[in-house]
Amino acid sequence: MFRQLFGRQVFGRTRTATDWPGVLTRYPDLIDVPAQARAITLLEGNTPLIPAVTLSEELGCKLWIKYEGLNPTGSFKDRGMTAAVTQAVYSGAETIMCASTGNTAASAAAYAARAGIRCVVIVPEGKVAQGKLAGALAYGAEVVSISGSFDDGLTLVREATEKLPIALVNSINPYRLEGQTSAAYEIVDVLGSAPDWLCLPVGNAGNISAYWMGFKRYWEAGRTERLPRLLGTQAEGAAPLVKGYVIKQPETVATAIRIGSPARGEQALAAADESGGFITAVSDAAILSAWRQLATQEGIFVEPASAAGLAGLLASVEQNRIDVKGQRVVCVVTGHGLKDPQIVLDQAEPPATLEPTMAALEDYLA
Ligand SMILES: *Cc1c(COP(=O)(O)O)cnc(C)c1O
């Protein structure tokens, strides 16, 4: 009964600027899910587009950070998951399943809990950041760890969901991309038109594909005069789209993009190309450097993979592959820093320990 109240019906009235429910109700004409479906939502989306003051000065451009870590489960995956789970429940599914490097698992788990259905997530053993695993477990998902990679997990999930009455909610599910187009609309809504460049990390390549779909839809609807160029970034140890072949054993500190055979690879390459942009690769050191800069210079704490977009931008500018002087640039940071606390503890100096006296504190401060 209570659950019924949260259908899209309750929000089926004229909306005002201060009344933003989840992405499905915010962009009903642009996100293709059945109109009669009850929206399974946690009021995802509507994340801030934060001006990056210091980095803008350094680059001589106007740089904004789209902070996707502020979605309900701490990553952009919620935008797609609301659509995929809404559709799955509408079509009668009682179980959803995904392979995940962590964030998809946490997101699927939350939306399944919201819908009151079963959620099974397959994760690569020992390669999932703590905050993500904790999320999936907290929301009550069944977590299955496999002694293989994300790519092995996805193969398994494809097979299982073909054979059994289970809905697949990885980004090969078209509804995931539908929901994720919302981020492009939001950026245009704030800036008034698309930026010159959109920079983001690329793993399974669903997100970059969804952004391109979104910008093109807004353009076709006359809601932006221009389209952005896309700059996608992979980690050097997991860069199949840059190298042009499948990476059997992808390795990177950026676990969210530790993927050797991206399901949406072709689509992502076509999107980057069509936009006049490209997909590049950067080292883990460059990712961690950008990650540190975001936190210490802009106050934006993200998980390492999330900083890959900025790392790719900085590297491409330095290599003179692109010139962003005077341009408007958006970097999408995809997940919250608290997802991966271990990396901070590994990288940072341990805290100072002092006697609780003023003398000791003065000594320390000097
Ligand atoms: C999923 C994810 C990515 C990669 O997105 P794709 O759609 O797989 O390319 C990047 N960063 C974070 C934090 C993610 O969770």
GROMACS .gro file of C-alpha atoms and ligand atoms in nm:
model
  381
    1MET     CA    1   0.000   0.000   0.000
    2PHE     CA    2   0.268   0.244   0.110
    3ARG     CA    3   0.481   0.124  -0.178
    4GLN     CA    4   0.201   0.207  -0.424
    5LEU     CA    5   0.217   0.571  -0.324
    6PHE     CA    6   0.561   0.600  -0.470
    7GLY     CA    7   0.461   0.529  -0.827
    8ARG     CA    8   0.505   0.792  -1.091
    9GLN     CA    9   0.134   0.859  -1.051
   10VAL     CA   10   0.191   1.057  -0.733
   11PHE     CA   11   0.421   1.284  -0.923
   12GLY     CA   12   0.188   1.306  -1.219
   13ARG     CA   13   0.122   1.677  -1.190
   14THR     CA   14   0.284   1.988  -1.327
   15ARG     CA   15   0.635   2.012  -1.192
   16THR     CA   16   0.812   2.317  -1.066
   17ALA     CA   17   1.182   2.396  -1.069
   18THR     CA   18   1.216   2.292  -0.706
   19ASP     CA   19   1.034   1.966  -0.751
   20TRP     CA   20   1.276   1.716  -0.903
   21PRO     CA   21   1.187   1.356  -0.840
   22GLY     CA   22   1.406   1.083  -0.992
   23VAL     CA   23   1.534   1.095  -1.348
   24LEU     CA   24   1.240   0.901  -1.497
   25THR     CA   25   0.986   1.159  -1.386
   26ARG     CA   26   1.217   1.449  -1.451
   27TYR     CA   27   1.268   1.361  -1.818
   28PRO     CA   28   0.960   1.151  -1.903
   29ASP     CA   29   0.962   1.250  -2.270
   30LEU     CA   30   1.328   1.159  -2.318
   31ILE     CA   31   1.382   0.839  -2.120
   32ASP     CA   32   1.209   0.548  -2.281
   33VAL     CA   33   1.046   0.331  -2.013
   34PRO     CA   34   0.681   0.218  -2.029
   35ALA     CA   35   0.467   0.511  -1.915
   36GLN     CA   36   0.241   0.289  -1.703
   37ALA     CA   37   0.530   0.137  -1.509
   38ARG     CA   38   0.562   0.214  -1.139
   39ALA     CA   39   0.892   0.400  -1.103
   40ILE     CA   40   1.140   0.230  -0.872
   41THR     CA   41   1.334   0.536  -0.763
   42LEU     CA   42   1.557   0.671  -0.489
   43LEU     CA   43   1.536   1.023  -0.634
   44GLU     CA   44   1.866   0.974  -0.813
   45GLY     CA   45   2.025   1.233  -1.041
   46ASN     CA   46   2.021   1.610  -1.009
   47THR     CA   47   2.384   1.596  -0.898
   48PRO     CA   48   2.584   1.919  -0.871
   49LEU     CA   49   2.794   2.060  -1.154
   50ILE     CA   50   3.073   2.218  -0.950
   51PRO     CA   51   3.299   2.487  -1.098
   52ALA     CA   52   3.663   2.375  -1.055
   53VAL     CA   53   3.823   2.707  -0.977
   54THR     CA   54   4.188   2.608  -0.933
   55LEU     CA   55   4.198   2.361  -1.219
   56SER     CA   56   4.021   2.608  -1.450
   57GLU     CA   57   4.296   2.859  -1.384
   58GLU     CA   58   4.565   2.599  -1.442
   59LEU     CA   59   4.411   2.493  -1.775
   60GLY     CA   60   4.294   2.834  -1.894
   61CYS     CA   61   3.944   2.700  -1.951
   62LYS     CA   62   3.615   2.686  -1.766
   63LEU     CA   63   3.605   2.346  -1.601
   64TRP     CA   64   3.310   2.196  -1.418
   65ILE     CA   65   3.299   1.870  -1.225
   66LYS     CA   66   2.979   1.666  -1.251
   67TYR     CA   67   2.984   1.500  -0.910
   68GLU     CA   68   2.808   1.169  -0.961
   69GLY     CA   69   2.922   1.035  -0.626
   70LEU     CA   70   2.626   1.220  -0.477
   71ASN     CA   71   2.375   0.977  -0.622
   72PRO     CA   72   2.186   0.764  -0.364
   73THR     CA   73   2.429   0.471  -0.368
   74GLY     CA   74   2.735   0.682  -0.443
   75SER     CA   75   2.777   0.639  -0.818
   76PHE     CA   76   2.615   0.728  -1.151
   77LYS     CA   77   2.494   0.368  -1.182
   78ASP     CA   78   2.173   0.473  -1.004
   79ARG     CA   79   2.060   0.672  -1.308
   80GLY     CA   80   2.049   0.360  -1.520
   81MET     CA   81   1.940   0.128  -1.243
   82THR     CA   82   1.616   0.317  -1.177
   83ALA     CA   83   1.520   0.260  -1.542
   84ALA     CA   84   1.640  -0.102  -1.563
   85VAL     CA   85   1.471  -0.210  -1.239
   86THR     CA   86   1.152  -0.017  -1.319
   87GLN     CA   87   1.132  -0.204  -1.649
   88ALA     CA   88   1.231  -0.540  -1.495
   89VAL     CA   89   0.961  -0.517  -1.229
   90TYR     CA   90   0.706  -0.398  -1.484
   91SER     CA   91   0.778  -0.701  -1.700
   92GLY     CA   92   0.731  -0.932  -1.400
   93ALA     CA   93   1.089  -1.010  -1.296
   94GLU     CA   94   1.134  -1.131  -0.941
   95THR     CA   95   1.513  -1.158  -0.954
   96ILE     CA   96   1.776  -0.931  -1.106
   97MET     CA   97   2.140  -1.018  -1.166
   98CYS     CA   98   2.457  -0.838  -1.269
   99ALA     CA   99   2.831  -0.876  -1.290
  100SER     CA  100   3.007  -0.589  -1.126
  101THR     CA  101   3.334  -0.428  -1.026
  102GLY     CA  102   3.128  -0.302  -0.731
  103ASN     CA  103   2.917   0.003  -0.805
  104THR     CA  104   2.663  -0.172  -1.025
  105ALA     CA  105   2.626  -0.432  -0.750
  106ALA     CA  106   2.557  -0.172  -0.481
  107SER     CA  107   2.313   0.011  -0.706
  108ALA     CA  108   2.126  -0.302  -0.820
  109ALA     CA  109   2.105  -0.413  -0.458
  110ALA     CA  110   1.949  -0.086  -0.345
  111TYR     CA  111   1.690  -0.070  -0.624
  112ALA     CA  112   1.602  -0.438  -0.575
  113ALA     CA  113   1.549  -0.369  -0.206
  114ARG     CA  114   1.331  -0.074  -0.300
  115ALA     CA  115   1.127  -0.296  -0.534
  116GLY     CA  116   1.113  -0.591  -0.295
  117ILE     CA  117   1.278  -0.837  -0.534
  118ARG     CA  118   1.583  -1.066  -0.521
  119CYS     CA  119   1.924  -0.944  -0.633
  120VAL     CA  120   2.226  -1.161  -0.714
  121VAL     CA  121   2.557  -0.993  -0.794
  122ILE     CA  122   2.869  -1.158  -0.934
  123VAL     CA  123   3.197  -0.990  -0.840
  124PRO     CA  124   3.563  -1.066  -0.917
  125GLU     CA  125   3.721  -1.211  -0.605
  126GLY     CA  126   3.934  -0.967  -0.405
  127LYS     CA  127   3.901  -0.688  -0.662
  128VAL     CA  128   3.605  -0.496  -0.524
  129ALA     CA  129   3.656  -0.181  -0.317
  130GLN     CA  130   3.532  -0.210   0.039
  131GLY     CA  131   3.262   0.056   0.028
  132LYS     CA  132   3.099  -0.110  -0.273
  133LEU     CA  133   3.091  -0.458  -0.126
  134ALA     CA  134   2.961  -0.313   0.201
  135GLY     CA  135   2.684  -0.139   0.006
  136ALA     CA  136   2.574  -0.451  -0.180
  137LEU     CA  137   2.568  -0.651   0.145
  138ALA     CA  138   2.392  -0.380   0.343
  139TYR     CA  139   2.108  -0.358   0.090
  140GLY     CA  140   2.067  -0.734   0.122
  141ALA     CA  141   2.197  -0.857  -0.214
  142GLU     CA  142   2.335  -1.208  -0.252
  143VAL     CA  143   2.699  -1.153  -0.336
  144VAL     CA  144   2.876  -1.425  -0.533
  145SER     CA  145   3.250  -1.395  -0.566
  146ILE     CA  146   3.415  -1.569  -0.863
  147SER     CA  147   3.780  -1.658  -0.914
  148GLY     CA  148   3.779  -1.471  -1.244
  149SER     CA  149   3.758  -1.121  -1.390
  150PHE     CA  150   3.462  -0.886  -1.437
  151ASP     CA  151   3.450  -1.002  -1.799
  152ASP     CA  152   3.419  -1.367  -1.691
  153GLY     CA  153   3.140  -1.260  -1.457
  154LEU     CA  154   2.952  -1.082  -1.733
  155THR     CA  155   2.976  -1.387  -1.961
  156LEU     CA  156   2.828  -1.596  -1.681
  157VAL     CA  157   2.548  -1.348  -1.615
  158ARG     CA  158   2.457  -1.330  -1.985
  159GLU     CA  159   2.425  -1.708  -1.993
  160ALA     CA  160   2.233  -1.732  -1.667
  161THR     CA  161   1.982  -1.464  -1.761
  162GLU     CA  162   1.923  -1.621  -2.102
  163LYS     CA  163   1.855  -1.958  -1.945
  164LEU     CA  164   1.667  -1.860  -1.629
  165PRO     CA  165   1.379  -1.619  -1.554
  166ILE     CA  166   1.616  -1.352  -1.424
  167ALA     CA  167   1.656  -0.995  -1.551
  168LEU     CA  168   2.005  -0.878  -1.643
  169VAL     CA  169   2.082  -0.526  -1.523
  170ASN     CA  170   2.432  -0.469  -1.661
  171SER     CA  171   2.469  -0.187  -1.911
  172ILE     CA  172   2.406  -0.422  -2.204
  173ASN     CA  173   2.048  -0.379  -2.081
  174PRO     CA  174   1.925  -0.088  -2.298
  175TYR     CA  175   1.724   0.062  -2.011
  176ARG     CA  176   2.046   0.128  -1.821
  177LEU     CA  177   2.159   0.357  -2.100
  178GLU     CA  178   1.815   0.517  -2.120
  179GLY     CA  179   1.838   0.624  -1.757
  180GLN     CA  180   2.199   0.732  -1.789
  181THR     CA  181   2.117   0.976  -2.070
  182SER     CA  182   1.974   1.196  -1.793
  183ALA     CA  183   2.320   1.319  -1.693
  184ALA     CA  184   2.367   1.482  -2.033
  185TYR     CA  185   2.032   1.662  -2.000
  186GLU     CA  186   2.124   1.790  -1.656
  187ILE     CA  187   2.454   1.933  -1.778
  188VAL     CA  188   2.283   2.121  -2.059
  189ASP     CA  189   2.008   2.239  -1.823
  190VAL     CA  190   2.274   2.402  -1.606
  191LEU     CA  191   2.509   2.536  -1.874
  192GLY     CA  192   2.244   2.636  -2.125
  193SER     CA  193   2.408   2.426  -2.396
  194ALA     CA  194   2.650   2.136  -2.423
  195PRO     CA  195   3.013   2.207  -2.324
  196ASP     CA  196   3.300   2.198  -2.576
  197TRP     CA  197   3.445   1.885  -2.417
  198LEU     CA  198   3.300   1.614  -2.197
  199CYS     CA  199   3.565   1.402  -2.024
  200LEU     CA  200   3.492   1.078  -1.843
  201PRO     CA  201   3.634   0.738  -1.749
  202VAL     CA  202   3.556   0.440  -1.971
  203GLY     CA  203   3.519   0.086  -1.839
  204ASN     CA  204   3.245  -0.127  -1.988
  205ALA     CA  205   3.172   0.182  -2.202
  206GLY     CA  206   2.802   0.216  -2.122
  207ASN     CA  207   2.827   0.561  -1.973
  208ILE     CA  208   3.008   0.733  -2.259
  209SER     CA  209   2.757   0.573  -2.497
  210ALA     CA  210   2.466   0.699  -2.287
  211TYR     CA  211   2.603   1.054  -2.268
  212TRP     CA  212   2.630   1.065  -2.646
  213MET     CA  213   2.274   0.937  -2.685
  214GLY     CA  214   2.159   1.200  -2.436
  215PHE     CA  215   2.335   1.495  -2.594
  216LYS     CA  216   2.211   1.395  -2.938
  217ARG     CA  217   1.853   1.363  -2.815
  218TYR     CA  218   1.867   1.706  -2.654
  219TRP     CA  219   2.013   1.848  -2.973
  220GLU     CA  220   1.741   1.687  -3.186
  221ALA     CA  221   1.481   1.826  -2.947
  222GLY     CA  222   1.630   2.174  -2.995
  223ARG     CA  223   1.739   2.195  -2.632
  224THR     CA  224   2.110   2.244  -2.705
  225GLU     CA  225   2.255   2.428  -3.002
  226ARG     CA  226   2.570   2.225  -3.003
  227LEU     CA  227   2.717   1.885  -2.922
  228PRO     CA  228   3.027   1.825  -2.710
  229ARG     CA  229   3.340   1.644  -2.813
  230LEU     CA  230   3.390   1.332  -2.604
  231LEU     CA  231   3.718   1.246  -2.437
  232GLY     CA  232   3.701   0.898  -2.283
  233THR     CA  233   3.984   0.768  -2.068
  234GLN     CA  234   4.089   0.414  -1.987
  235ALA     CA  235   4.366   0.300  -1.754
  236GLU     CA  236   4.680   0.187  -1.936
  237GLY     CA  237   4.657  -0.163  -1.787
  238ALA     CA  238   4.293  -0.194  -1.896
  239ALA     CA  239   4.278  -0.010  -2.228
  240PRO     CA  240   4.125  -0.244  -2.487
  241LEU     CA  241   3.964   0.043  -2.678
  242VAL     CA  242   4.294   0.224  -2.718
  243LYS     CA  243   4.501  -0.084  -2.796
  244GLY     CA  244   4.242  -0.239  -3.022
  245TYR     CA  245   4.233  -0.584  -2.866
  246VAL     CA  246   4.085  -0.762  -2.564
  247ILE     CA  247   4.296  -0.742  -2.248
  248LYS     CA  248   4.288  -1.085  -2.086
  249GLN     CA  249   4.413  -0.974  -1.747
  250PRO     CA  250   4.329  -0.608  -1.697
  251GLU     CA  251   4.511  -0.440  -1.409
  252THR     CA  252   4.465  -0.095  -1.261
  253VAL     CA  253   4.426   0.079  -0.927
  254ALA     CA  254   4.103   0.218  -1.073
  255THR     CA  255   3.901  -0.097  -1.006
  256ALA     CA  256   3.576   0.042  -1.148
  257ILE     CA  257   3.732   0.048  -1.495
  258ARG     CA  258   3.932  -0.272  -1.464
  259ILE     CA  259   3.763  -0.423  -1.770
  260GLY     CA  260   3.937  -0.594  -2.061
  261SER     CA  261   3.649  -0.649  -2.300
  262PRO     CA  262   3.396  -0.363  -2.286
  263ALA     CA  263   3.044  -0.472  -2.377
  264ARG     CA  264   2.969  -0.132  -2.534
  265GLY     CA  265   3.315  -0.087  -2.686
  266GLU     CA  266   3.210  -0.046  -3.050
  267GLN     CA  267   2.937   0.199  -2.957
  268ALA     CA  268   3.177   0.401  -2.744
  269LEU     CA  269   3.439   0.423  -3.019
  270ALA     CA  270   3.172   0.530  -3.266
  271ALA     CA  271   3.041   0.793  -3.023
  272ALA     CA  272   3.385   0.940  -2.955
  273ASP     CA  273   3.460   0.944  -3.325
  274GLU     CA  274   3.128   1.097  -3.429
  275SER     CA  275   3.172   1.369  -3.167
  276GLY     CA  276   3.516   1.465  -3.297
  277GLY     CA  277   3.679   1.336  -2.980
  278PHE     CA  278   3.869   1.021  -2.889
  279ILE     CA  279   3.945   0.759  -2.626
  280THR     CA  280   4.286   0.768  -2.463
  281ALA     CA  281   4.476   0.581  -2.193
  282VAL     CA  282   4.668   0.709  -1.891
  283SER     CA  283   4.889   0.547  -1.628
  284ASP     CA  284   4.774   0.464  -1.277
  285ALA     CA  285   5.016   0.729  -1.153
  286ALA     CA  286   4.838   0.991  -1.366
  287ILE     CA  287   4.499   0.873  -1.237
  288LEU     CA  288   4.614   0.896  -0.876
  289SER     CA  289   4.766   1.238  -0.936
  290ALA     CA  290   4.438   1.372  -1.080
  291TRP     CA  291   4.250   1.201  -0.796
  292ARG     CA  292   4.470   1.379  -0.540
  293GLN     CA  293   4.431   1.712  -0.720
  294LEU     CA  294   4.052   1.686  -0.718
  295ALA     CA  295   4.046   1.623  -0.344
  296THR     CA  296   4.320   1.858  -0.227
  297GLN     CA  297   4.268   2.147  -0.470
  298GLU     CA  298   3.894   2.138  -0.531
  299GLY     CA  299   3.758   1.960  -0.225
  300ILE     CA  300   3.604   1.685  -0.434
  301PHE     CA  301   3.675   1.335  -0.304
  302VAL     CA  302   3.613   1.060  -0.556
  303GLU     CA  303   3.716   0.700  -0.606
  304PRO     CA  304   4.027   0.657  -0.824
  305ALA     CA  305   3.846   0.549  -1.144
  306SER     CA  306   3.641   0.866  -1.126
  307ALA     CA  307   3.950   1.079  -1.169
  308ALA     CA  308   4.044   0.910  -1.497
  309GLY     CA  309   3.844   1.165  -1.698
  310LEU     CA  310   4.043   1.451  -1.550
  311ALA     CA  311   4.368   1.256  -1.587
  312GLY     CA  312   4.291   1.205  -1.957
  313LEU     CA  313   4.213   1.574  -1.998
  314LEU     CA  314   4.537   1.685  -1.829
  315ALA     CA  315   4.745   1.435  -2.028
  316SER     CA  316   4.583   1.527  -2.361
  317VAL     CA  317   4.641   1.898  -2.300
  318GLU     CA  318   5.002   1.834  -2.205
  319GLN     CA  319   5.057   1.621  -2.516
  320ASN     CA  320   4.900   1.899  -2.728
  321ARG     CA  321   4.637   1.658  -2.852
  322ILE     CA  322   4.371   1.908  -2.755
  323ASP     CA  323   4.354   2.279  -2.686
  324VAL     CA  324   4.094   2.379  -2.431
  325LYS     CA  325   4.198   2.744  -2.384
  326GLY     CA  326   3.890   2.956  -2.333
  327GLN     CA  327   3.662   2.657  -2.376
  328ARG     CA  328   3.396   2.504  -2.155
  329VAL     CA  329   3.488   2.160  -2.026
  330VAL     CA  330   3.300   1.915  -1.804
  331CYS     CA  331   3.470   1.624  -1.626
  332VAL     CA  332   3.233   1.358  -1.502
  333VAL     CA  333   3.350   1.210  -1.172
  334THR     CA  334   3.162   0.887  -1.150
  335GLY     CA  335   3.175   0.760  -0.792
  336HIS     CA  336   3.222   0.881  -0.435
  337GLY     CA  337   3.559   0.869  -0.259
  338LEU     CA  338   3.421   0.677   0.036
  339LYS     CA  339   3.369   0.380  -0.193
  340ASP     CA  340   3.738   0.302  -0.173
  341PRO     CA  341   3.878   0.407   0.166
  342GLN     CA  342   4.168   0.162   0.140
  343ILE     CA  343   4.336   0.352  -0.141
  344VAL     CA  344   4.350   0.665   0.077
  345LEU     CA  345   4.503   0.475   0.365
  346ASP     CA  346   4.756   0.320   0.125
  347GLN     CA  347   4.850   0.655  -0.030
  348ALA     CA  348   4.837   0.904   0.254
  349GLU     CA  349   5.079   0.967   0.540
  350PRO     CA  350   4.949   0.801   0.857
  351PRO     CA  351   4.800   1.049   1.107
  352ALA     CA  352   5.041   1.213   1.352
  353THR     CA  353   5.014   1.089   1.709
  354LEU     CA  354   5.080   1.326   2.000
  355GLU     CA  355   5.061   1.343   2.378
  356PRO     CA  356   4.742   1.536   2.463
  357THR     CA  357   4.928   1.847   2.576
  358MET     CA  358   4.948   2.201   2.441
  359ALA     CA  359   5.326   2.177   2.439
  360ALA     CA  360   5.317   1.874   2.212
  361LEU     CA  361   5.063   2.041   1.981
  362GLU     CA  362   5.268   2.362   1.960
  363ASP     CA  363   5.574   2.156   1.887
  364TYR     CA  364   5.389   1.976   1.611
  365LEU     CA  365   5.251   2.294   1.454
  366ALA     CA  366   5.595   2.454   1.449
  367LIG     C1  367   3.092   0.184  -1.377
  367LIG     C2  368   3.191   0.288  -1.347
  367LIG     C3  369   3.274   0.343  -1.447
  367LIG     C4  370   3.274   0.296  -1.588
  367LIG     O1  371   3.153   0.319  -1.655
  367LIG     P1  372   3.121   0.235  -1.786
  367LIG     O2  373   2.983   0.268  -1.820
  367LIG     O3  374   3.140   0.091  -1.748
  367LIG     O4  375   3.221   0.276  -1.889
  367LIG     C5  376   3.359   0.445  -1.410
  367LIG     N1  377   3.368   0.489  -1.284
  367LIG     C6  378   3.290   0.438  -1.186
  367LIG     C7  379   3.305   0.490  -1.048
  367LIG     C8  380   3.200   0.336  -1.215
  367LIG     O5  381   3.127   0.285  -1.117
   0.00000   0.00000   0.00000
